[in-house]
mmCIF file of N, CA and C in Angstrom:
data_model
loop_
_atom_site.group_PDB
_atom_site.id
_atom_site.type_symbol
_atom_site.label_atom_id
_atom_site.label_comp_id
_atom_site.label_asym_id
_atom_site.label_seq_id
_atom_site.Cartn_x
_atom_site.Cartn_y
_atom_site.Cartn_z
ATOM 1 N N MET A 810 0.838 -1.171 0.000
ATOM 2 C CA MET A 810 0.000 0.000 0.000
ATOM 3 C C MET A 810 0.881 1.231 0.000
ATOM 4 N N SER A 811 0.544 2.156 -0.830
ATOM 5 C CA SER A 811 1.313 3.381 -0.971
ATOM 6 C C SER A 811 1.050 4.321 0.198
ATOM 7 N N LYS A 812 2.082 5.077 0.585
ATOM 8 C CA LYS A 812 1.930 6.036 1.679
ATOM 9 C C LYS A 812 0.975 7.149 1.316
ATOM 10 N N GLY A 813 0.924 7.514 0.045
ATOM 11 C CA GLY A 813 0.122 8.630 -0.397
ATOM 12 C C GLY A 813 -1.343 8.306 -0.651
ATOM 13 N N GLN A 814 -1.753 7.074 -0.382
ATOM 14 C CA GLN A 814 -3.136 6.701 -0.643
ATOM 15 C C GLN A 814 -4.081 7.352 0.353
ATOM 16 N N THR A 815 -5.213 7.797 -0.157
ATOM 17 C CA THR A 815 -6.241 8.353 0.709
ATOM 18 C C THR A 815 -7.090 7.220 1.281
ATOM 19 N N LYS A 816 -7.946 7.571 2.241
ATOM 20 C CA LYS A 816 -8.831 6.558 2.820
ATOM 21 C C LYS A 816 -9.746 5.963 1.757
ATOM 22 N N ALA A 817 -10.232 6.800 0.860
ATOM 23 C CA ALA A 817 -11.117 6.316 -0.202
ATOM 24 C C ALA A 817 -10.390 5.341 -1.124
ATOM 25 N N GLU A 818 -9.154 5.644 -1.470
ATOM 26 C CA GLU A 818 -8.381 4.749 -2.339
ATOM 27 C C GLU A 818 -8.107 3.412 -1.656
ATOM 28 N N ARG A 819 -7.831 3.445 -0.356
ATOM 29 C CA ARG A 819 -7.640 2.191 0.388
ATOM 30 C C ARG A 819 -8.941 1.395 0.445
ATOM 31 N N LEU A 820 -10.040 2.081 0.629
ATOM 32 C CA LEU A 820 -11.351 1.441 0.677
ATOM 33 C C LEU A 820 -11.684 0.794 -0.671
ATOM 34 N N LEU A 821 -11.397 1.503 -1.746
ATOM 35 C CA LEU A 821 -11.668 0.969 -3.082
ATOM 36 C C LEU A 821 -10.741 -0.199 -3.414
ATOM 37 N N SER A 822 -9.512 -0.144 -2.958
ATOM 38 C CA SER A 822 -8.593 -1.280 -3.156
ATOM 39 C C SER A 822 -9.097 -2.502 -2.403
ATOM 40 N N GLU A 823 -9.605 -2.268 -1.211
ATOM 41 C CA GLU A 823 -10.182 -3.365 -0.428
ATOM 42 C C GLU A 823 -11.385 -3.957 -1.161
ATOM 43 N N LEU A 824 -12.229 -3.094 -1.705
ATOM 44 C CA LEU A 824 -13.399 -3.558 -2.453
ATOM 45 C C LEU A 824 -12.982 -4.405 -3.643
ATOM 46 N N ARG A 825 -11.924 -4.001 -4.332
ATOM 47 C CA ARG A 825 -11.431 -4.755 -5.482
ATOM 48 C C ARG A 825 -10.931 -6.144 -5.067
ATOM 49 N N ALA A 826 -10.350 -6.258 -3.892
ATOM 50 C CA ALA A 826 -9.773 -7.525 -3.450
ATOM 51 C C ALA A 826 -10.816 -8.499 -2.908
ATOM 52 N N ILE A 827 -11.923 -8.000 -2.401
ATOM 53 C CA ILE A 827 -12.904 -8.860 -1.733
ATOM 54 C C ILE A 827 -13.422 -9.998 -2.620
ATOM 55 N N PRO A 828 -13.870 -9.751 -3.855
ATOM 56 C CA PRO A 828 -14.363 -10.878 -4.662
ATOM 57 C C PRO A 828 -13.310 -11.957 -4.908
ATOM 58 N N LYS A 829 -12.064 -11.535 -5.065
ATOM 59 C CA LYS A 829 -10.993 -12.510 -5.289
ATOM 60 C C LYS A 829 -10.736 -13.341 -4.034
ATOM 61 N N LEU A 830 -10.782 -12.684 -2.878
ATOM 62 C CA LEU A 830 -10.617 -13.409 -1.619
ATOM 63 C C LEU A 830 -11.749 -14.401 -1.412
ATOM 64 N N ILE A 831 -12.964 -13.972 -1.688
ATOM 65 C CA ILE A 831 -14.123 -14.868 -1.545
ATOM 66 C C ILE A 831 -13.980 -16.064 -2.475
ATOM 67 N N GLN A 832 -13.558 -15.806 -3.691
ATOM 68 C CA GLN A 832 -13.384 -16.889 -4.658
ATOM 69 C C GLN A 832 -12.343 -17.903 -4.165
ATOM 70 N N GLU A 833 -11.228 -17.417 -3.640
ATOM 71 C CA GLU A 833 -10.195 -18.320 -3.125
ATOM 72 C C GLU A 833 -10.695 -19.115 -1.917
ATOM 73 N N LEU A 834 -11.406 -18.447 -1.020
ATOM 74 C CA LEU A 834 -11.958 -19.142 0.142
ATOM 75 C C LEU A 834 -12.972 -20.203 -0.278
ATOM 76 N N GLN A 835 -13.814 -19.886 -1.252
ATOM 77 C CA GLN A 835 -14.792 -20.858 -1.726
ATOM 78 C C GLN A 835 -14.102 -22.052 -2.381
ATOM 79 N N ARG A 836 -13.046 -21.784 -3.129
ATOM 80 C CA ARG A 836 -12.293 -22.870 -3.755
ATOM 81 C C ARG A 836 -11.669 -23.775 -2.692
ATOM 82 N N ASP A 837 -11.086 -23.165 -1.671
ATOM 83 C CA ASP A 837 -10.493 -23.941 -0.584
ATOM 84 C C ASP A 837 -11.563 -24.688 0.206
ATOM 85 N N LEU A 838 -12.717 -24.063 0.403
ATOM 86 C CA LEU A 838 -13.822 -24.694 1.109
ATOM 87 C C LEU A 838 -14.293 -25.940 0.364
ATOM 88 N N GLU A 839 -14.443 -25.832 -0.945
ATOM 89 C CA GLU A 839 -14.872 -26.985 -1.737
ATOM 90 C C GLU A 839 -13.837 -28.111 -1.685
ATOM 91 N N ALA A 840 -12.567 -27.742 -1.719
ATOM 92 C CA ALA A 840 -11.516 -28.764 -1.625
ATOM 93 C C ALA A 840 -11.561 -29.445 -0.260
ATOM 94 N N THR A 841 -11.800 -28.662 0.778
ATOM 95 C CA THR A 841 -11.889 -29.222 2.125
ATOM 96 C C THR A 841 -13.101 -30.132 2.246
ATOM 97 N N ARG A 842 -14.231 -29.685 1.725
ATOM 98 C CA ARG A 842 -15.442 -30.508 1.777
ATOM 99 C C ARG A 842 -15.271 -31.794 0.986
ATOM 100 N N SER A 843 -14.620 -31.716 -0.158
ATOM 101 C CA SER A 843 -14.434 -32.924 -0.956
ATOM 102 C C SER A 843 -13.501 -33.907 -0.246
ATOM 103 N N SER A 844 -12.564 -33.400 0.544
ATOM 104 C CA SER A 844 -11.701 -34.314 1.298
ATOM 105 C C SER A 844 -12.495 -35.039 2.370
ATOM 106 N N LEU A 845 -13.558 -34.418 2.853
ATOM 107 C CA LEU A 845 -14.424 -35.075 3.825
ATOM 108 C C LEU A 845 -15.179 -36.214 3.159
ATOM 109 N N LEU A 846 -15.633 -35.983 1.941
ATOM 110 C CA LEU A 846 -16.403 -36.997 1.234
ATOM 111 C C LEU A 846 -15.531 -38.139 0.726
ATOM 112 N N THR A 847 -14.311 -37.814 0.348
ATOM 113 C CA THR A 847 -13.449 -38.842 -0.254
ATOM 114 C C THR A 847 -12.334 -39.291 0.675
ATOM 115 N N SER A 848 -12.385 -38.841 1.933
ATOM 116 C CA SER A 848 -11.294 -39.215 2.831
ATOM 117 C C SER A 848 -11.282 -40.723 3.033
ATOM 118 N N PRO A 849 -10.101 -41.301 3.056
ATOM 119 C CA PRO A 849 -10.031 -42.745 3.244
ATOM 120 C C PRO A 849 -10.559 -43.114 4.630
ATOM 121 N N GLN A 850 -11.315 -44.161 4.657
ATOM 122 C CA GLN A 850 -11.876 -44.635 5.921
ATOM 123 C C GLN A 850 -10.936 -45.697 6.493
ATOM 124 N N TRP A 851 -10.669 -45.578 7.757
ATOM 125 C CA TRP A 851 -9.858 -46.583 8.416
ATOM 126 C C TRP A 851 -10.637 -47.138 9.596
ATOM 127 N N SER A 852 -10.029 -48.069 10.258
ATOM 128 C CA SER A 852 -10.713 -48.632 11.415
ATOM 129 C C SER A 852 -10.966 -47.522 12.424
ATOM 130 N N ASP A 853 -11.859 -47.758 13.348
ATOM 131 C CA ASP A 853 -12.324 -46.720 14.266
ATOM 132 C C ASP A 853 -11.178 -45.989 14.962
ATOM 133 N N MET A 854 -10.116 -46.652 15.287
ATOM 134 C CA MET A 854 -9.044 -46.015 16.034
ATOM 135 C C MET A 854 -7.719 -46.281 15.340
ATOM 136 N N ARG A 855 -6.884 -45.249 15.251
ATOM 137 C CA ARG A 855 -5.572 -45.372 14.634
ATOM 138 C C ARG A 855 -4.604 -44.533 15.447
ATOM 139 N N VAL A 856 -3.366 -44.967 15.521
ATOM 140 C CA VAL A 856 -2.361 -44.220 16.255
ATOM 141 C C VAL A 856 -1.531 -43.426 15.252
ATOM 142 N N VAL A 857 -1.474 -42.100 15.477
ATOM 143 C CA VAL A 857 -0.684 -41.235 14.616
ATOM 144 C C VAL A 857 0.246 -40.439 15.520
ATOM 145 N N GLY A 858 1.534 -40.664 15.381
ATOM 146 C CA GLY A 858 2.504 -39.944 16.200
ATOM 147 C C GLY A 858 2.324 -40.205 17.689
ATOM 148 N N GLY A 859 1.925 -41.406 18.022
ATOM 149 C CA GLY A 859 1.748 -41.765 19.428
ATOM 150 C C GLY A 859 0.423 -41.296 20.025
ATOM 151 N N VAL A 860 -0.437 -40.651 19.206
ATOM 152 C CA VAL A 860 -1.723 -40.165 19.698
ATOM 153 C C VAL A 860 -2.827 -40.944 18.995
ATOM 154 N N HIS A 861 -3.801 -41.394 19.772
ATOM 155 C CA HIS A 861 -4.936 -42.114 19.196
ATOM 156 C C HIS A 861 -5.830 -41.134 18.439
ATOM 157 N N LYS A 862 -6.097 -41.447 17.193
ATOM 158 C CA LYS A 862 -6.960 -40.615 16.347
ATOM 159 C C LYS A 862 -8.064 -41.494 15.783
ATOM 160 N N SER A 863 -9.269 -41.016 15.817
ATOM 161 C CA SER A 863 -10.367 -41.751 15.201
ATOM 162 C C SER A 863 -10.782 -41.042 13.926
ATOM 163 N N GLN A 864 -11.508 -41.739 13.087
ATOM 164 C CA GLN A 864 -12.014 -41.131 11.858
ATOM 165 C C GLN A 864 -12.933 -39.966 12.214
ATOM 166 N N GLU A 865 -13.654 -40.099 13.297
ATOM 167 C CA GLU A 865 -14.548 -39.032 13.739
ATOM 168 C C GLU A 865 -13.768 -37.760 14.072
ATOM 169 N N ASP A 866 -12.595 -37.895 14.711
ATOM 170 C CA ASP A 866 -11.754 -36.725 15.019
ATOM 171 C C ASP A 866 -11.347 -36.000 13.730
ATOM 172 N N LYS A 867 -10.984 -36.780 12.733
ATOM 173 C CA LYS A 867 -10.571 -36.193 11.462
ATOM 174 C C LYS A 867 -11.747 -35.467 10.810
ATOM 175 N N ASN A 868 -12.913 -36.077 10.819
ATOM 176 C CA ASN A 868 -14.098 -35.459 10.219
ATOM 177 C C ASN A 868 -14.481 -34.172 10.944
ATOM 178 N N ILE A 869 -14.383 -34.159 12.268
ATOM 179 C CA ILE A 869 -14.709 -32.959 13.047
ATOM 180 C C ILE A 869 -13.745 -31.829 12.708
ATOM 181 N N LYS A 870 -12.473 -32.150 12.550
ATOM 182 C CA LYS A 870 -11.480 -31.141 12.183
ATOM 183 C C LYS A 870 -11.804 -30.532 10.814
ATOM 184 N N ILE A 871 -12.209 -31.353 9.861
ATOM 185 C CA ILE A 871 -12.563 -30.868 8.535
ATOM 186 C C ILE A 871 -13.808 -29.994 8.606
ATOM 187 N N ILE A 872 -14.802 -30.396 9.376
ATOM 188 C CA ILE A 872 -16.038 -29.614 9.516
ATOM 189 C C ILE A 872 -15.741 -28.270 10.168
ATOM 190 N N ASP A 873 -14.874 -28.251 11.184
ATOM 191 C CA ASP A 873 -14.483 -26.985 11.815
ATOM 192 C C ASP A 873 -13.822 -26.055 10.812
ATOM 193 N N SER A 874 -12.986 -26.613 9.967
ATOM 194 C CA SER A 874 -12.317 -25.812 8.941
ATOM 195 C C SER A 874 -13.344 -25.227 7.971
ATOM 196 N N CYS A 875 -14.347 -26.007 7.601
ATOM 197 C CA CYS A 875 -15.399 -25.531 6.702
ATOM 198 C C CYS A 875 -16.176 -24.391 7.353
ATOM 199 N N GLU A 876 -16.468 -24.509 8.629
ATOM 200 C CA GLU A 876 -17.191 -23.449 9.336
ATOM 201 C C GLU A 876 -16.381 -22.159 9.348
ATOM 202 N N TRP A 877 -15.063 -22.272 9.519
ATOM 203 C CA TRP A 877 -14.201 -21.088 9.503
ATOM 204 C C TRP A 877 -14.282 -20.402 8.142
ATOM 205 N N HIS A 878 -14.204 -21.185 7.066
ATOM 206 C CA HIS A 878 -14.273 -20.627 5.716
ATOM 207 C C HIS A 878 -15.595 -19.887 5.507
ATOM 208 N N VAL A 879 -16.689 -20.512 5.906
ATOM 209 C CA VAL A 879 -18.002 -19.897 5.737
ATOM 210 C C VAL A 879 -18.077 -18.593 6.525
ATOM 211 N N LYS A 880 -17.543 -18.582 7.735
ATOM 212 C CA LYS A 880 -17.541 -17.373 8.566
ATOM 213 C C LYS A 880 -16.751 -16.257 7.884
ATOM 214 N N GLN A 881 -15.590 -16.577 7.337
ATOM 215 C CA GLN A 881 -14.761 -15.571 6.649
ATOM 216 C C GLN A 881 -15.461 -15.029 5.407
ATOM 217 N N ILE A 882 -16.105 -15.905 4.653
ATOM 218 C CA ILE A 882 -16.825 -15.476 3.457
ATOM 219 C C ILE A 882 -17.959 -14.540 3.847
ATOM 220 N N ASN A 883 -18.684 -14.871 4.903
ATOM 221 C CA ASN A 883 -19.776 -14.005 5.371
ATOM 222 C C ASN A 883 -19.257 -12.644 5.823
ATOM 223 N N GLN A 884 -18.109 -12.628 6.502
ATOM 224 C CA GLN A 884 -17.515 -11.360 6.932
ATOM 225 C C GLN A 884 -17.101 -10.515 5.738
ATOM 226 N N LEU A 885 -16.527 -11.148 4.724
ATOM 227 C CA LEU A 885 -16.122 -10.413 3.523
ATOM 228 C C LEU A 885 -17.343 -9.853 2.786
ATOM 229 N N ASN A 886 -18.409 -10.635 2.705
ATOM 230 C CA ASN A 886 -19.631 -10.141 2.066
ATOM 231 C C ASN A 886 -20.229 -8.972 2.840
ATOM 232 N N ALA A 887 -20.171 -9.035 4.165
ATOM 233 C CA ALA A 887 -20.672 -7.932 4.991
ATOM 234 C C ALA A 887 -19.828 -6.675 4.764
ATOM 235 N N ARG A 888 -18.520 -6.842 4.677
ATOM 236 C CA ARG A 888 -17.628 -5.693 4.437
ATOM 237 C C ARG A 888 -17.886 -5.096 3.061
ATOM 238 N N LYS A 889 -18.092 -5.945 2.073
ATOM 239 C CA LYS A 889 -18.402 -5.481 0.727
ATOM 240 C C LYS A 889 -19.686 -4.650 0.753
ATOM 241 N N THR A 890 -20.678 -5.107 1.487
ATOM 242 C CA THR A 890 -21.935 -4.365 1.613
ATOM 243 C C THR A 890 -21.714 -3.015 2.279
ATOM 244 N N GLU A 891 -20.875 -2.976 3.312
ATOM 245 C CA GLU A 891 -20.559 -1.703 3.983
ATOM 246 C C GLU A 891 -19.936 -0.707 3.004
ATOM 247 N N ILE A 892 -18.980 -1.176 2.227
ATOM 248 C CA ILE A 892 -18.295 -0.304 1.275
ATOM 249 C C ILE A 892 -19.271 0.159 0.190
ATOM 250 N N MET A 893 -20.105 -0.746 -0.291
ATOM 251 C CA MET A 893 -21.086 -0.381 -1.303
ATOM 252 C C MET A 893 -22.081 0.646 -0.758
ATOM 253 N N ASP A 894 -22.462 0.511 0.503
ATOM 254 C CA ASP A 894 -23.359 1.497 1.124
ATOM 255 C C ASP A 894 -22.732 2.888 1.118
ATOM 256 N N ILE A 895 -21.427 2.947 1.379
ATOM 257 C CA ILE A 895 -20.724 4.232 1.351
ATOM 258 C C ILE A 895 -20.712 4.799 -0.068
ATOM 259 N N ILE A 896 -20.419 3.948 -1.044
ATOM 260 C CA ILE A 896 -20.392 4.392 -2.441
ATOM 261 C C ILE A 896 -21.773 4.906 -2.860
ATOM 262 N N PHE A 897 -22.821 4.249 -2.420
ATOM 263 C CA PHE A 897 -24.166 4.659 -2.822
ATOM 264 C C PHE A 897 -24.635 5.930 -2.122
ATOM 265 N N LYS A 898 -23.835 6.453 -1.216
ATOM 266 C CA LYS A 898 -24.135 7.755 -0.627
ATOM 267 C C LYS A 898 -23.695 8.891 -1.546
ATOM 268 N N LEU A 899 -22.884 8.568 -2.557
ATOM 269 C CA LEU A 899 -22.507 9.575 -3.545
ATOM 270 C C LEU A 899 -23.764 10.027 -4.293
ATOM 271 N N GLU A 900 -23.866 11.317 -4.522
ATOM 272 C CA GLU A 900 -25.064 11.860 -5.160
ATOM 273 C C GLU A 900 -25.107 11.622 -6.662
ATOM 274 N N ASP A 901 -23.954 11.590 -7.305
ATOM 275 C CA ASP A 901 -23.875 11.464 -8.760
ATOM 276 C C ASP A 901 -23.909 9.986 -9.180
ATOM 277 N N ASN A 902 -24.899 9.640 -10.003
ATOM 278 C CA ASN A 902 -25.030 8.253 -10.482
ATOM 279 C C ASN A 902 -23.835 7.815 -11.314
ATOM 280 N N ASP A 903 -23.307 8.717 -12.136
ATOM 281 C CA ASP A 903 -22.150 8.365 -12.962
ATOM 282 C C ASP A 903 -20.945 8.025 -12.091
ATOM 283 N N GLN A 904 -20.765 8.759 -11.018
ATOM 284 C CA GLN A 904 -19.644 8.470 -10.118
ATOM 285 C C GLN A 904 -19.815 7.093 -9.485
ATOM 286 N N ARG A 905 -21.022 6.757 -9.075
ATOM 287 C CA ARG A 905 -21.268 5.422 -8.509
ATOM 288 C C ARG A 905 -20.988 4.342 -9.541
ATOM 289 N N ARG A 906 -21.512 4.546 -10.758
ATOM 290 C CA ARG A 906 -21.325 3.553 -11.817
ATOM 291 C C ARG A 906 -19.850 3.337 -12.120
ATOM 292 N N VAL A 907 -19.098 4.433 -12.200
ATOM 293 C CA VAL A 907 -17.671 4.336 -12.524
ATOM 294 C C VAL A 907 -16.927 3.584 -11.418
ATOM 295 N N LEU A 908 -17.191 3.909 -10.168
ATOM 296 C CA LEU A 908 -16.501 3.225 -9.070
ATOM 297 C C LEU A 908 -16.844 1.739 -9.020
ATOM 298 N N ILE A 909 -18.097 1.422 -9.198
ATOM 299 C CA ILE A 909 -18.495 0.009 -9.161
ATOM 300 C C ILE A 909 -17.891 -0.747 -10.333
ATOM 301 N N ALA A 910 -17.927 -0.143 -11.513
ATOM 302 C CA ALA A 910 -17.343 -0.801 -12.684
ATOM 303 C C ALA A 910 -15.833 -0.950 -12.536
ATOM 304 N N ALA A 911 -15.177 0.104 -12.055
ATOM 305 C CA ALA A 911 -13.713 0.102 -11.978
ATOM 306 C C ALA A 911 -13.173 -0.807 -10.877
ATOM 307 N N TYR A 912 -13.887 -0.891 -9.762
ATOM 308 C CA TYR A 912 -13.326 -1.594 -8.612
ATOM 309 C C TYR A 912 -14.030 -2.896 -8.250
ATOM 310 N N LEU A 913 -15.166 -3.168 -8.873
ATOM 311 C CA LEU A 913 -15.883 -4.378 -8.489
ATOM 312 C C LEU A 913 -16.199 -5.273 -9.680
ATOM 313 N N THR A 914 -16.713 -4.691 -10.741
ATOM 314 C CA THR A 914 -17.218 -5.492 -11.848
ATOM 315 C C THR A 914 -16.122 -5.940 -12.809
ATOM 316 N N TYR A 915 -15.204 -5.046 -13.136
ATOM 317 C CA TYR A 915 -14.197 -5.341 -14.162
ATOM 318 C C TYR A 915 -12.802 -5.366 -13.557
ATOM 319 N N ASP A 916 -11.912 -6.101 -14.222
ATOM 320 C CA ASP A 916 -10.552 -6.255 -13.718
ATOM 321 C C ASP A 916 -9.639 -5.096 -14.087
ATOM 322 N N SER A 917 -10.000 -4.343 -15.103
ATOM 323 C CA SER A 917 -9.138 -3.230 -15.517
ATOM 324 C C SER A 917 -9.984 -2.007 -15.840
ATOM 325 N N TYR A 918 -9.321 -0.865 -15.816
ATOM 326 C CA TYR A 918 -10.005 0.381 -16.152
ATOM 327 C C TYR A 918 -10.435 0.392 -17.618
ATOM 328 N N VAL A 919 -9.654 -0.216 -18.467
ATOM 329 C CA VAL A 919 -9.975 -0.248 -19.897
ATOM 330 C C VAL A 919 -11.286 -1.009 -20.119
ATOM 331 N N GLU A 920 -11.422 -2.149 -19.455
ATOM 332 C CA GLU A 920 -12.672 -2.913 -19.563
ATOM 333 C C GLU A 920 -13.853 -2.098 -19.044
ATOM 334 N N ALA A 921 -13.653 -1.410 -17.930
ATOM 335 C CA ALA A 921 -14.718 -0.596 -17.344
ATOM 336 C C ALA A 921 -15.114 0.539 -18.285
ATOM 337 N N CYS A 922 -14.125 1.197 -18.901
ATOM 338 C CA CYS A 922 -14.408 2.273 -19.870
ATOM 339 C C CYS A 922 -15.254 1.748 -21.021
ATOM 340 N N ASP A 923 -14.831 0.621 -21.564
ATOM 341 C CA ASP A 923 -15.545 0.038 -22.699
ATOM 342 C C ASP A 923 -16.969 -0.354 -22.316
ATOM 343 N N ALA A 924 -17.125 -0.956 -21.150
ATOM 344 C CA ALA A 924 -18.449 -1.406 -20.714
ATOM 345 C C ALA A 924 -19.394 -0.234 -20.452
ATOM 346 N N LEU A 925 -18.850 0.876 -19.981
ATOM 347 C CA LEU A 925 -19.670 2.049 -19.688
ATOM 348 C C LEU A 925 -19.836 2.962 -20.902
ATOM 349 N N TYR A 926 -19.190 2.601 -22.019
ATOM 350 C CA TYR A 926 -19.233 3.392 -23.253
ATOM 351 C C TYR A 926 -18.783 4.827 -23.000
ATOM 352 N N MET A 927 -17.637 4.947 -22.306
ATOM 353 C CA MET A 927 -17.072 6.265 -22.007
ATOM 354 C C MET A 927 -15.678 6.352 -22.594
ATOM 355 N N SER A 928 -15.300 7.554 -22.930
ATOM 356 C CA SER A 928 -13.911 7.760 -23.340
ATOM 357 C C SER A 928 -13.053 7.635 -22.076
ATOM 358 N N LYS A 929 -11.794 7.367 -22.278
ATOM 359 C CA LYS A 929 -10.897 7.242 -21.128
ATOM 360 C C LYS A 929 -10.803 8.549 -20.355
ATOM 361 N N ALA A 930 -10.777 9.661 -21.078
ATOM 362 C CA ALA A 930 -10.680 10.964 -20.412
ATOM 363 C C ALA A 930 -11.897 11.205 -19.518
ATOM 364 N N LYS A 931 -13.072 10.952 -20.047
ATOM 365 C CA LYS A 931 -14.290 11.150 -19.261
ATOM 366 C C LYS A 931 -14.321 10.192 -18.071
ATOM 367 N N PHE A 932 -13.960 8.937 -18.322
ATOM 368 C CA PHE A 932 -13.953 7.923 -17.267
ATOM 369 C C PHE A 932 -13.046 8.349 -16.118
ATOM 370 N N PHE A 933 -11.817 8.750 -16.445
ATOM 371 C CA PHE A 933 -10.866 9.103 -15.389
ATOM 372 C C PHE A 933 -11.229 10.422 -14.700
ATOM 373 N N THR A 934 -11.869 11.323 -15.406
ATOM 374 C CA THR A 934 -12.341 12.561 -14.782
ATOM 375 C C THR A 934 -13.421 12.243 -13.754
ATOM 376 N N ILE A 935 -14.377 11.416 -14.148
ATOM 377 C CA ILE A 935 -15.454 11.033 -13.223
ATOM 378 C C ILE A 935 -14.901 10.233 -12.057
ATOM 379 N N LYS A 936 -13.970 9.332 -12.341
ATOM 380 C CA LYS A 936 -13.366 8.514 -11.283
ATOM 381 C C LYS A 936 -12.644 9.394 -10.270
ATOM 382 N N SER A 937 -11.902 10.365 -10.759
ATOM 383 C CA SER A 937 -11.173 11.271 -9.880
ATOM 384 C C SER A 937 -12.138 12.059 -8.988
ATOM 385 N N LYS A 938 -13.206 12.593 -9.572
ATOM 386 C CA LYS A 938 -14.202 13.323 -8.782
ATOM 387 C C LYS A 938 -14.875 12.403 -7.772
ATOM 388 N N ALA A 939 -15.145 11.167 -8.176
ATOM 389 C CA ALA A 939 -15.797 10.207 -7.285
ATOM 390 C C ALA A 939 -14.919 9.892 -6.080
ATOM 391 N N VAL A 940 -13.623 9.719 -6.313
ATOM 392 C CA VAL A 940 -12.701 9.425 -5.209
ATOM 393 C C VAL A 940 -12.623 10.615 -4.256
ATOM 394 N N LYS A 941 -12.580 11.831 -4.807
ATOM 395 C CA LYS A 941 -12.559 13.027 -3.951
ATOM 396 C C LYS A 941 -13.833 13.121 -3.119
ATOM 397 N N ASN A 942 -14.981 12.891 -3.747
ATOM 398 C CA ASN A 942 -16.245 12.941 -3.019
ATOM 399 C C ASN A 942 -16.358 11.814 -1.988
ATOM 400 N N LEU A 943 -15.806 10.679 -2.324
ATOM 401 C CA LEU A 943 -15.811 9.560 -1.384
ATOM 402 C C LEU A 943 -14.950 9.879 -0.167
ATOM 403 N N ASN A 944 -13.826 10.543 -0.398
ATOM 404 C CA ASN A 944 -12.980 10.986 0.727
ATOM 405 C C ASN A 944 -13.746 11.932 1.641
ATOM 406 N N ARG A 945 -14.547 12.806 1.064
ATOM 407 C CA ARG A 945 -15.344 13.718 1.878
ATOM 408 C C ARG A 945 -16.375 12.970 2.716
ATOM 409 N N LEU A 946 -16.947 11.916 2.122
ATOM 410 C CA LEU A 946 -17.945 11.120 2.846
ATOM 411 C C LEU A 946 -17.331 10.348 4.018
ATOM 412 N N ILE A 947 -16.112 9.915 3.809
ATOM 413 C CA ILE A 947 -15.444 9.117 4.841
ATOM 414 C C ILE A 947 -14.974 10.056 5.918
#
């Protein structure tokens, strides 16, 4: 993170990262759940490193891990909603559209410009005003 970033820029960077984090957590959650379904079954009790482990202990550990993933995903979705609520306090619809397109919907500014049918100059002018107004709101 750059020293010169404003609160709004940090908030928008966080918004950009949230969908990717959720996607990674969901991918890991599915892998964890599939290990529960396909985990090799052994006799009721097995010794691992001198400690008795049962299949039930292993399954409980996997379920706990799944619950953690779900909790993190829910927290990220709640944070995304908080940030979106702040963005929707902006009075100008174009500023909201530009911020959502630039930081949430599309991976690059070029894609966002094309999707919004705006010239790059207009897009960046609106984006700059939106960030300034967002700083005022924060």
